[in-house]
Short mmCIF file of C-alpha atoms in Angstrom, two decimals:
data_model
loop_
_atom_site.label_atom_id
_atom_site.label_comp_id
_atom_site.label_asym_id
_atom_site.label_seq_id
_atom_site.Cartn_x
_atom_site.Cartn_y
_atom_site.Cartn_z
CA UNK A 1 153.58 6.29 90.09
CA UNK A 2 150.07 4.79 88.03
CA UNK A 3 149.47 1.58 85.77
CA UNK A 4 147.48 2.29 83.05
CA UNK A 5 146.70 -1.37 81.89
CA UNK A 6 143.89 -2.97 79.33
CA UNK A 7 142.68 -6.55 79.68
CA UNK A 8 140.07 -8.54 78.68
CA UNK A 9 137.43 -10.52 80.85
CA UNK A 10 135.51 -13.46 79.41
CA UNK A 11 131.63 -12.94 80.75
CA UNK A 12 129.93 -15.88 82.16
CA UNK A 13 127.05 -17.41 80.23
CA UNK A 14 127.73 -16.33 77.39
CA UNK A 15 129.58 -17.78 74.40
CA UNK A 16 132.74 -15.63 72.99
CA UNK A 17 131.90 -12.67 74.71
CA UNK A 18 134.22 -10.27 76.13
CA UNK A 19 134.37 -7.25 77.73
CA UNK A 20 136.89 -4.89 77.42
CA UNK A 21 138.48 -2.92 80.86
CA UNK A 22 140.79 -0.56 81.80
CA UNK A 23 142.65 -0.79 85.29
CA UNK A 24 144.30 2.10 86.94
CA UNK A 25 146.59 0.40 89.48
CA UNK A 26 147.94 2.77 92.48
CA UNK A 27 151.93 1.54 93.29
CA UNK A 28 151.02 0.62 96.32
CA UNK A 29 147.92 -0.89 95.61
CA UNK A 30 144.30 0.24 97.57
CA UNK A 31 140.55 -0.28 98.07
CA UNK A 32 138.75 -1.33 94.62
CA UNK A 33 136.54 0.56 93.01
CA UNK A 34 134.34 0.00 89.48
CA UNK A 35 132.92 2.81 87.30
CA UNK A 36 130.27 2.19 85.13
CA UNK A 37 129.79 4.33 82.03
CA UNK A 38 125.84 4.71 80.43
CA UNK A 39 124.07 4.62 77.12
CA UNK A 40 125.44 6.19 74.27
CA UNK A 41 129.56 6.20 75.94
CA UNK A 42 132.57 4.36 76.27
CA UNK A 43 134.74 4.01 79.68
CA UNK A 44 136.66 6.66 77.82
CA UNK A 45 134.73 9.23 79.90
CA UNK A 46 136.01 8.57 83.33
CA UNK A 47 139.39 9.51 81.24
CA UNK A 48 138.92 11.66 78.30
CA UNK A 49 142.59 12.08 77.76
CA UNK A 50 146.05 10.33 79.24
CA UNK A 51 146.13 11.56 82.60
CA UNK A 52 143.14 13.26 82.50
CA UNK A 53 139.52 12.85 84.02
CA UNK A 54 138.30 10.58 87.38
CA UNK A 55 139.59 7.15 86.64
CA UNK A 56 143.54 8.57 87.27
CA UNK A 57 142.62 10.75 89.37
CA UNK A 58 141.59 8.35 92.12
CA UNK A 59 144.37 5.82 91.22
CA UNK A 60 146.94 8.94 91.98
CA UNK A 61 144.78 9.07 95.32
CA UNK A 62 145.74 5.10 95.63
CA UNK A 63 142.45 3.32 94.29
CA UNK A 64 142.67 0.65 92.32
CA UNK A 65 140.45 1.47 89.02
CA UNK A 66 138.20 -0.63 86.89
CA UNK A 67 136.49 1.09 84.54
CA UNK A 68 135.05 -1.33 81.40
CA UNK A 69 133.04 -0.86 78.00
CA UNK A 70 130.09 -2.53 78.54
CA UNK A 71 129.53 -5.42 75.85
CA UNK A 72 126.51 -2.63 73.39
CA UNK A 73 130.13 -0.86 72.64
CA UNK A 74 131.59 -1.52 69.36
CA UNK A 75 135.45 -0.48 67.72
CA UNK A 76 135.13 1.61 64.78
CA UNK A 77 136.00 -1.21 62.68
CA UNK A 78 134.18 -4.13 64.05
CA UNK A 79 130.34 -4.82 64.17
CA UNK A 80 127.75 -3.61 66.39
CA UNK A 81 126.80 -6.91 68.59
CA UNK A 82 122.94 -7.05 69.15
CA UNK A 83 122.98 -6.94 72.86
CA UNK A 84 120.22 -6.36 74.81
CA UNK A 85 119.88 -4.62 78.10
CA UNK A 86 118.85 -7.53 80.02
CA UNK A 87 122.17 -9.56 79.23
CA UNK A 88 123.97 -6.63 80.05
CA UNK A 89 122.65 -6.67 83.54
CA UNK A 90 122.67 -10.69 84.03
CA UNK A 91 125.91 -11.20 82.40
CA UNK A 92 128.82 -8.54 82.04
CA UNK A 93 128.02 -6.52 85.62
CA UNK A 94 127.92 -10.04 87.36
CA UNK A 95 131.62 -10.54 85.88
CA UNK A 96 132.52 -7.15 86.64
CA UNK A 97 131.53 -7.91 90.19
CA UNK A 98 133.30 -11.43 90.08
CA UNK A 99 136.60 -10.12 88.64
CA UNK A 100 136.73 -7.13 91.27
CA UNK A 101 135.83 -10.11 94.34
CA UNK A 102 138.82 -12.28 92.91
CA UNK A 103 141.26 -9.33 92.92
CA UNK A 104 140.54 -8.02 96.38
CA UNK A 105 139.06 -10.88 98.26
CA UNK A 106 137.05 -10.17 101.76
CA UNK A 107 137.18 -6.63 100.55
CA UNK A 108 134.26 -4.47 99.34
CA UNK A 109 133.97 -2.15 96.84
CA UNK A 110 132.34 1.31 95.91
CA UNK A 111 131.09 1.89 92.16
CA UNK A 112 130.51 5.55 90.72
CA UNK A 113 127.84 5.20 87.91
CA UNK A 114 127.30 7.79 85.40
CA UNK A 115 124.16 8.19 83.60
CA UNK A 116 121.94 5.34 82.79
CA UNK A 117 124.88 2.89 84.21
CA UNK A 118 123.52 3.76 87.40
CA UNK A 119 120.34 2.24 86.48
CA UNK A 120 122.13 -1.02 85.37
CA UNK A 121 124.12 -1.03 88.06
CA UNK A 122 120.92 -1.49 90.63
CA UNK A 123 119.06 -3.85 88.46
CA UNK A 124 122.15 -5.96 88.44
CA UNK A 125 122.28 -5.95 92.19
CA UNK A 126 118.24 -6.54 92.49
CA UNK A 127 118.91 -9.69 90.33
CA UNK A 128 121.71 -11.04 92.64
CA UNK A 129 121.40 -9.24 96.12
CA UNK A 130 123.55 -11.07 97.19
CA UNK A 131 126.47 -8.71 96.15
CA UNK A 132 125.56 -5.92 98.07
CA UNK A 133 127.16 -7.29 100.83
CA UNK A 134 130.31 -6.71 98.88
CA UNK A 135 129.94 -3.25 97.83
CA UNK A 136 130.92 0.18 100.12
CA UNK A 137 129.16 2.74 99.04
CA UNK A 138 127.41 3.98 95.43
CA UNK A 139 128.24 7.84 93.52
CA UNK A 140 125.81 8.28 90.60
CA UNK A 141 125.97 11.30 88.34
CA UNK A 142 123.55 11.82 86.48
CA UNK A 143 121.51 8.67 86.76
CA UNK A 144 118.00 8.43 86.27
CA UNK A 145 115.49 6.15 85.15
CA UNK A 146 112.25 8.22 84.03
CA UNK A 147 112.77 11.87 82.63
CA UNK A 148 109.81 13.44 83.96
CA UNK A 149 110.81 16.91 82.47
CA UNK A 150 108.85 19.49 80.11
CA UNK A 151 111.19 21.69 78.33
CA UNK A 152 112.70 22.16 74.92
CA UNK A 153 115.59 20.25 76.09
CA UNK A 154 113.59 17.00 76.64
CA UNK A 155 111.29 17.57 73.60
CA UNK A 156 114.25 17.54 71.03
CA UNK A 157 117.13 15.33 73.06
CA UNK A 158 114.62 12.95 73.76
CA UNK A 159 111.15 12.95 72.37
CA UNK A 160 112.93 14.06 68.68
CA UNK A 161 116.07 12.33 68.65
CA UNK A 162 115.45 9.35 71.33
CA UNK A 163 112.02 8.46 70.54
CA UNK A 164 111.92 9.21 67.05
CA UNK A 165 114.78 9.47 65.49
CA UNK A 166 117.03 7.54 66.47
CA UNK A 167 114.97 4.08 66.05
CA UNK A 168 113.65 5.14 62.47
CA UNK A 169 117.82 5.89 61.60
CA UNK A 170 118.38 2.77 63.61
CA UNK A 171 115.91 0.67 61.02
CA UNK A 172 118.18 1.49 58.06
CA UNK A 173 121.73 0.74 59.91
CA UNK A 174 120.94 -2.04 61.88
CA UNK A 175 122.53 -0.16 65.26
CA UNK A 176 121.33 3.52 67.01
CA UNK A 177 124.17 5.84 65.67
CA UNK A 178 123.82 8.05 68.79
CA UNK A 179 127.54 9.47 68.18
CA UNK A 180 125.86 11.12 64.87
CA UNK A 181 122.64 12.57 66.35
CA UNK A 182 124.28 13.94 69.29
CA UNK A 183 123.29 12.21 72.00
CA UNK A 184 126.17 10.50 73.06
CA UNK A 185 130.01 9.18 71.67
CA UNK A 186 129.06 5.46 70.94
CA UNK A 187 125.87 4.01 69.11
CA UNK A 188 124.19 1.23 70.80
CA UNK A 189 122.01 -1.93 69.26
CA UNK A 190 117.95 -1.70 68.10
CA UNK A 191 116.87 -4.46 71.53
CA UNK A 192 118.83 -1.79 73.81
CA UNK A 193 117.19 1.25 72.85
CA UNK A 194 113.64 -0.07 72.72
CA UNK A 195 114.27 -2.04 75.99
CA UNK A 196 115.78 1.91 77.73
CA UNK A 197 113.11 3.50 76.09
CA UNK A 198 110.31 1.29 77.67
CA UNK A 199 112.11 2.46 81.10
CA UNK A 200 112.94 6.52 80.43
CA UNK A 201 109.19 7.43 79.20
CA UNK A 202 107.80 6.16 82.11
CA UNK A 203 107.25 2.60 81.77
CA UNK A 204 107.19 0.00 84.46
CA UNK A 205 110.74 -1.08 85.62
CA UNK A 206 110.02 -4.73 84.52
CA UNK A 207 112.40 -6.64 82.37
CA UNK A 208 111.50 -6.33 78.92
CA UNK A 209 112.61 -10.44 78.64
CA UNK A 210 111.54 -12.13 81.18
CA UNK A 211 109.46 -9.69 83.08
CA UNK A 212 111.44 -9.49 86.38
CA UNK A 213 109.96 -6.81 88.43
CA UNK A 214 113.04 -4.91 89.67
CA UNK A 215 110.50 -2.26 91.97
CA UNK A 216 108.88 -5.08 93.83
CA UNK A 217 112.38 -6.45 94.38
CA UNK A 218 113.59 -3.24 95.99
CA UNK A 219 110.98 -3.77 98.37
CA UNK A 220 113.12 -7.09 100.15
CA UNK A 221 116.89 -5.30 100.03
CA UNK A 222 118.77 -2.40 101.82
CA UNK A 223 120.60 -0.18 99.33
CA UNK A 224 123.94 1.00 100.19
CA UNK A 225 124.71 4.44 100.84
CA UNK A 226 124.73 6.39 97.83
CA UNK A 227 125.97 10.24 96.78
CA UNK A 228 123.46 11.68 94.12
CA UNK A 229 125.29 14.73 91.84
CA UNK A 230 123.68 16.32 88.94
CA UNK A 231 124.21 19.43 87.40
CA UNK A 232 122.65 22.15 86.80
CA UNK A 233 123.16 22.83 83.23
CA UNK A 234 121.87 19.06 82.92
CA UNK A 235 117.83 19.85 81.31
CA UNK A 236 117.34 16.43 80.39
CA UNK A 237 119.17 13.70 80.49
CA UNK A 238 120.11 13.30 84.21
CA UNK A 239 118.23 17.03 85.43
CA UNK A 240 118.20 17.09 89.68
CA UNK A 241 114.53 16.16 89.58
CA UNK A 242 114.89 13.19 88.05
CA UNK A 243 117.58 12.50 89.95
CA UNK A 244 116.23 12.91 93.38
CA UNK A 245 113.45 10.56 91.90
CA UNK A 246 115.35 8.43 91.25
CA UNK A 247 117.63 7.81 94.68
CA UNK A 248 113.50 7.52 96.01
CA UNK A 249 112.17 4.90 93.70
CA UNK A 250 115.40 2.97 95.38
CA UNK A 251 114.34 3.14 98.69
CA UNK A 252 114.82 4.30 101.90
CA UNK A 253 118.45 4.23 102.13
CA UNK A 254 121.13 6.81 103.52
CA UNK A 255 121.42 9.28 100.40
CA UNK A 256 123.02 12.60 99.73
CA UNK A 257 121.94 14.62 96.87
CA UNK A 258 123.86 17.69 95.64
CA UNK A 259 123.15 20.10 92.63
CA UNK A 260 126.45 21.14 90.86
CA UNK A 261 126.24 24.93 89.79
CA UNK A 262 127.75 28.05 89.69
CA UNK A 263 127.91 30.36 92.82
CA UNK A 264 126.83 26.66 95.41
CA UNK A 265 130.81 24.80 95.25
CA UNK A 266 131.12 24.95 91.40
CA UNK A 267 132.53 27.29 89.15
CA UNK A 268 130.01 26.58 86.33
CA UNK A 269 126.69 24.59 85.37
CA UNK A 270 127.58 21.70 84.69
CA UNK A 271 125.61 19.42 81.98
CA UNK A 272 125.30 15.17 81.48
CA UNK A 273 129.01 14.92 80.40
CA UNK A 274 131.22 17.68 81.22
CA UNK A 275 130.81 16.90 84.83
CA UNK A 276 133.38 14.66 83.99
CA UNK A 277 135.11 15.76 81.69
CA UNK A 278 135.67 19.46 82.21
CA UNK A 279 138.80 20.42 83.71
CA UNK A 280 137.69 21.89 86.32
CA UNK A 281 135.50 18.84 87.28
CA UNK A 282 138.83 17.92 88.96
CA UNK A 283 138.93 21.08 91.48
CA UNK A 284 134.87 21.72 92.17
CA UNK A 285 134.00 18.33 92.48
CA UNK A 286 136.21 15.30 92.13
CA UNK A 287 137.89 16.56 95.92
CA UNK A 288 133.67 15.70 97.49
CA UNK A 289 133.53 12.82 95.51
CA UNK A 290 136.57 11.61 97.33
CA UNK A 291 135.73 13.15 100.58
CA UNK A 292 132.92 10.75 100.37
CA UNK A 293 133.96 8.01 99.76
CA UNK A 294 136.53 7.79 102.01
CA UNK A 295 134.20 7.52 104.76
CA UNK A 296 132.89 4.54 103.41
CA UNK A 297 135.80 2.83 102.47
CA UNK A 298 138.06 3.85 105.46
CA UNK A 299 140.54 5.31 102.91
CA UNK A 300 142.83 8.52 104.29
CA UNK A 301 142.47 11.55 102.15
CA UNK A 302 145.01 13.70 101.03
#
């Protein structure tokens, strides 16, 4: 039996700020796992329908699953806050780490990050590397920093929609309507869009607000064991070659990279979002994720 409940946690150092968090708790308890969404998404990407998705699936097999909506997301009726990427990195993610550490003292937790959530996670751990001792392992799903592809999907999604139309429309509305542009299911702030745009177009991996050099910080740390997944049908947002380049950018570590494609253990060529939301994912690669996690967290798989 799984208990699903919504809670709100305060963000340290940010006045009147809180993070909406959905927690899936197994009846017998279990090791913690944090699921981080990317830009243009909410935590619902891990639970697209009641009882469906990676979050309840992991809870069913014994994990205590934490699924936040980072602060740049807004409800349909509330205004979108002018959140920056630096705030997510320096305030939201440490607050989530602290919550899990408080609920699971003296235990390590795993992290699954989708898309740009993997970049935000890497940045937060570079900023506060003491949290690396708390992380048992990381699963990156379609996570990349720079898009180096030169195909029509990149021209349409990144060059035209993301780089040109999104900021133009955003200046009119006061926020970037990724949902209306077909680039996600949630909208983001202009500042967050500008920050991400700088990095994914090949800009140096430095913080645009205080100049923190993430590339230099990586030289002094050892990244946790990681599993990298990318769908063959993801041609821009999480292309396999870009995911591989991101793994290399994080430095030498225990890394396993897998391409999810028809005829090679998958029933279909997965894209950027359906890698989490398609019903067949539960049979294709969710068990693979579970098997890998079990080796990091000492959980017996069914």
